[in-house]
PDB file of C-alpha atoms in Angstrom:
ATOM      1  CA  MET K   1       2.918   9.460   6.501  1.00  0.00           C
ATOM      2  CA  VAL K   2       6.500   8.563   5.707  1.00  0.00           C
ATOM      3  CA  PHE K   3       9.422   9.703   7.846  1.00  0.00           C
ATOM      4  CA  ASN K   4      13.143   9.441   7.127  1.00  0.00           C
ATOM      5  CA  ILE K   5      15.178   8.254  10.116  1.00  0.00           C
ATOM      6  CA  LYS K   6      18.880   8.336  10.952  1.00  0.00           C
ATOM      7  CA  GLY K   7      20.107  10.516   8.121  1.00  0.00           C
ATOM      8  CA  ASN K   8      17.797   8.938   5.525  1.00  0.00           C
ATOM      9  CA  ARG K   9      19.093   5.411   6.165  1.00  0.00           C
ATOM     10  CA  TYR K  10      15.695   4.098   7.265  1.00  0.00           C
ATOM     11  CA  ARG K  11      12.054   4.839   6.561  1.00  0.00           C
ATOM     12  CA  LEU K  12       9.111   4.764   8.934  1.00  0.00           C
ATOM     13  CA  VAL K  13       5.560   4.536   7.597  1.00  0.00           C
ATOM     14  CA  VAL K  14       2.765   5.352  10.026  1.00  0.00           C
ATOM     15  CA  ARG K  15      -0.973   5.795   9.896  1.00  0.00           C
ATOM     16  CA  ILE K  16      -2.429   8.535  12.089  1.00  0.00           C
ATOM     17  CA  ASN K  17      -5.991   8.765  13.369  1.00  0.00           C
ATOM     18  CA  TYR K  18      -6.302  12.352  14.562  1.00  0.00           C
ATOM     19  CA  ASP K  19      -9.837  11.920  15.927  1.00  0.00           C
ATOM     20  CA  PHE K  20      -8.713   9.324  18.479  1.00  0.00           C
ATOM     21  CA  GLY K  21      -5.078  10.429  18.849  1.00  0.00           C
ATOM     22  CA  LEU K  22      -3.700   7.088  17.647  1.00  0.00           C
ATOM     23  CA  VAL K  23      -0.594   6.303  15.605  1.00  0.00           C
ATOM     24  CA  TRP K  24      -0.042   2.890  14.002  1.00  0.00           C
ATOM     25  CA  ILE K  25       3.438   1.890  12.860  1.00  0.00           C
ATOM     26  CA  ARG K  26       2.954   0.187   9.508  1.00  0.00           C
ATOM     27  CA  PHE K  27       6.557  -0.315   8.343  1.00  0.00           C
ATOM     28  CA  ILE K  28      10.147   0.244   9.486  1.00  0.00           C
ATOM     29  CA  GLY K  29      12.995  -0.599   7.114  1.00  0.00           C
ATOM     30  CA  THR K  30      15.740   0.559   4.803  1.00  0.00           C
ATOM     31  CA  HIS K  31      15.140   2.530   1.636  1.00  0.00           C
ATOM     32  CA  ALA K  32      15.717  -0.626  -0.438  1.00  0.00           C
ATOM     33  CA  GLN K  33      13.055  -2.483   1.545  1.00  0.00           C
ATOM     34  CA  TYR K  34      10.711   0.505   1.273  1.00  0.00           C
ATOM     35  CA  ASP K  35      11.070   0.491  -2.514  1.00  0.00           C
ATOM     36  CA  LYS K  36       9.641  -3.058  -2.567  1.00  0.00           C
ATOM     37  CA  ILE K  37       6.383  -2.171  -0.754  1.00  0.00           C
ATOM     38  CA  ASN K  38       3.352  -0.074  -1.637  1.00  0.00           C
ATOM     39  CA  ALA K  39       3.181   2.372   1.256  1.00  0.00           C
ATOM     40  CA  SER K  40      -0.383   3.397   0.502  1.00  0.00           C
ATOM     41  CA  THR K  41      -1.755  -0.157   0.899  1.00  0.00           C
ATOM     42  CA  ILE K  42       0.067  -1.393   4.004  1.00  0.00           C
TER      43      ILE K  42
END
């Protein structure tokens, strides 16, 4: 899942395991940094 933070200045990518109630932070960065990654593979 991707979330916009602080008025769309930053992006947060997380992976959620609903069965165990766990959330892993996979990436935090600016939109420019986000554009350089593949969010589905991190």
